[in-house]
PDB file of C-alpha atoms in Angstrom:
ATOM      1  CA  MET A   1     115.277  96.910 115.965  1.00 76.00           C
ATOM      2  CA  THR A   2     112.446  95.201 114.083  1.00 82.00           C
ATOM      3  CA  ASP A   3     112.631  92.103 111.931  1.00 89.00           C
ATOM      4  CA  TYR A   4     111.858  94.571 109.104  1.00 86.00           C
ATOM      5  CA  ASP A   5     115.002  96.562 109.922  1.00 83.00           C
ATOM      6  CA  ARG A   6     117.163  93.489 110.180  1.00 87.00           C
ATOM      7  CA  THR A   7     116.196  92.410 106.747  1.00 92.00           C
ATOM      8  CA  HIS A   8     116.600  95.856 105.338  1.00 91.00           C
ATOM      9  CA  ILE A   9     119.876  96.880 106.767  1.00 92.00           C
ATOM     10  CA  LEU A  10     121.590  96.672 103.342  1.00 96.00           C
ATOM     11  CA  THR A  11     118.734  98.813 101.796  1.00 97.00           C
ATOM     12  CA  TYR A  12     119.281 101.463 104.401  1.00 96.00           C
ATOM     13  CA  ALA A  13     123.017 101.504 103.596  1.00 96.00           C
ATOM     14  CA  ARG A  14     122.416 101.612  99.983  1.00 98.00           C
ATOM     15  CA  LEU A  15     119.862 104.547 100.377  1.00 98.00           C
ATOM     16  CA  LEU A  16     122.342 106.555 102.576  1.00 98.00           C
ATOM     17  CA  ASP A  17     125.140 106.003 100.237  1.00 98.00           C
ATOM     18  CA  ALA A  18     123.111 107.217  97.254  1.00 98.00           C
ATOM     19  CA  GLU A  19     122.059 110.245  99.110  1.00 98.00           C
ATOM     20  CA  ARG A  20     125.761 111.081 100.065  1.00 98.00           C
ATOM     21  CA  ASP A  21     126.734 110.538  96.447  1.00 98.00           C
ATOM     22  CA  ASP A  22     123.758 112.835  95.466  1.00 98.00           C
ATOM     23  CA  TYR A  23     122.117 110.353  93.214  1.00 98.00           C
ATOM     24  CA  ASP A  24     118.588 111.236  91.876  1.00 98.00           C
ATOM     25  CA  TRP A  25     115.798 109.815  93.959  1.00 98.00           C
ATOM     26  CA  THR A  26     114.119 108.268  90.986  1.00 98.00           C
ATOM     27  CA  ASP A  27     117.233 106.321  90.049  1.00 98.00           C
ATOM     28  CA  VAL A  28     117.457 105.199  93.709  1.00 98.00           C
ATOM     29  CA  ALA A  29     113.853 104.239  94.020  1.00 98.00           C
ATOM     30  CA  MET A  30     114.050 102.040  90.931  1.00 98.00           C
ATOM     31  CA  GLU A  31     117.338 100.453  91.560  1.00 98.00           C
ATOM     32  CA  VAL A  32     117.292 100.050  95.311  1.00 97.00           C
ATOM     33  CA  LEU A  33     113.558  99.684  96.110  1.00 97.00           C
ATOM     34  CA  ASP A  34     112.592  98.183  92.784  1.00 97.00           C
ATOM     35  CA  LEU A  35     109.690 100.662  92.394  1.00 98.00           C
ATOM     36  CA  ASP A  36     107.972 101.630  89.165  1.00 98.00           C
ATOM     37  CA  VAL A  37     108.537 105.450  89.338  1.00 98.00           C
ATOM     38  CA  ALA A  38     106.740 106.028  86.003  1.00 98.00           C
ATOM     39  CA  ALA A  39     103.558 104.132  87.079  1.00 98.00           C
ATOM     40  CA  ASP A  40     103.299 105.858  90.403  1.00 98.00           C
ATOM     41  CA  PRO A  41     105.672 108.852  90.943  1.00 98.00           C
ATOM     42  CA  CYS A  42     104.079 110.193  94.211  1.00 98.00           C
ATOM     43  CA  GLY A  43     103.800 106.704  95.663  1.00 98.00           C
ATOM     44  CA  ALA A  44     107.316 105.884  94.689  1.00 98.00           C
ATOM     45  CA  LYS A  45     108.719 109.092  96.246  1.00 98.00           C
ATOM     46  CA  SER A  46     106.686 108.565  99.421  1.00 98.00           C
ATOM     47  CA  CYS A  47     108.110 105.052  99.689  1.00 98.00           C
ATOM     48  CA  TRP A  48     111.622 106.236  99.031  1.00 98.00           C
ATOM     49  CA  GLN A  49     111.402 109.077 101.412  1.00 98.00           C
ATOM     50  CA  SER A  50     110.015 106.963 104.263  1.00 97.00           C
ATOM     51  CA  HIS A  51     112.781 104.350 103.786  1.00 96.00           C
ATOM     52  CA  LEU A  52     115.467 107.054 103.782  1.00 98.00           C
ATOM     53  CA  ASP A  53     113.831 108.619 106.774  1.00 96.00           C
ATOM     54  CA  ARG A  54     114.033 105.276 108.454  1.00 94.00           C
ATOM     55  CA  ALA A  55     117.682 104.697 107.419  1.00 95.00           C
ATOM     56  CA  HIS A  56     118.460 108.135 109.088  1.00 95.00           C
ATOM     57  CA  TRP A  57     116.607 107.340 112.313  1.00 92.00           C
ATOM     58  CA  PHE A  58     118.337 103.974 112.332  1.00 87.00           C
ATOM     59  CA  VAL A  59     121.877 105.121 112.100  1.00 88.00           C
ATOM     60  CA  ASP A  60     121.328 108.170 114.410  1.00 86.00           C
ATOM     61  CA  GLY A  61     120.641 105.832 117.232  1.00 79.00           C
ATOM     62  CA  GLY A  62     116.833 105.617 116.964  1.00 72.00           C
ATOM     63  CA  PHE A  63     116.923 101.785 117.322  1.00 63.00           C
ATOM     64  CA  ALA A  64     118.752 102.103 120.627  1.00 58.00           C
ATOM     65  CA  ALA A  65     116.168 104.382 122.103  1.00 52.00           C
TER      66      ALA A  65
END
């Protein structure tokens, strides 16, 4: 587990909760990641997806590998 992961555990949890509850990615990117989706939709989606992927990796035991 990296220092970055330690500081973003709550963010990962919020992303996974939002995915489970089927929230729109744009709302999650704005609310959880504080991204300006309107200014850079492609960059925001990439950032949201990479954080969500990391969250999945983290809870699936990747940090223990």
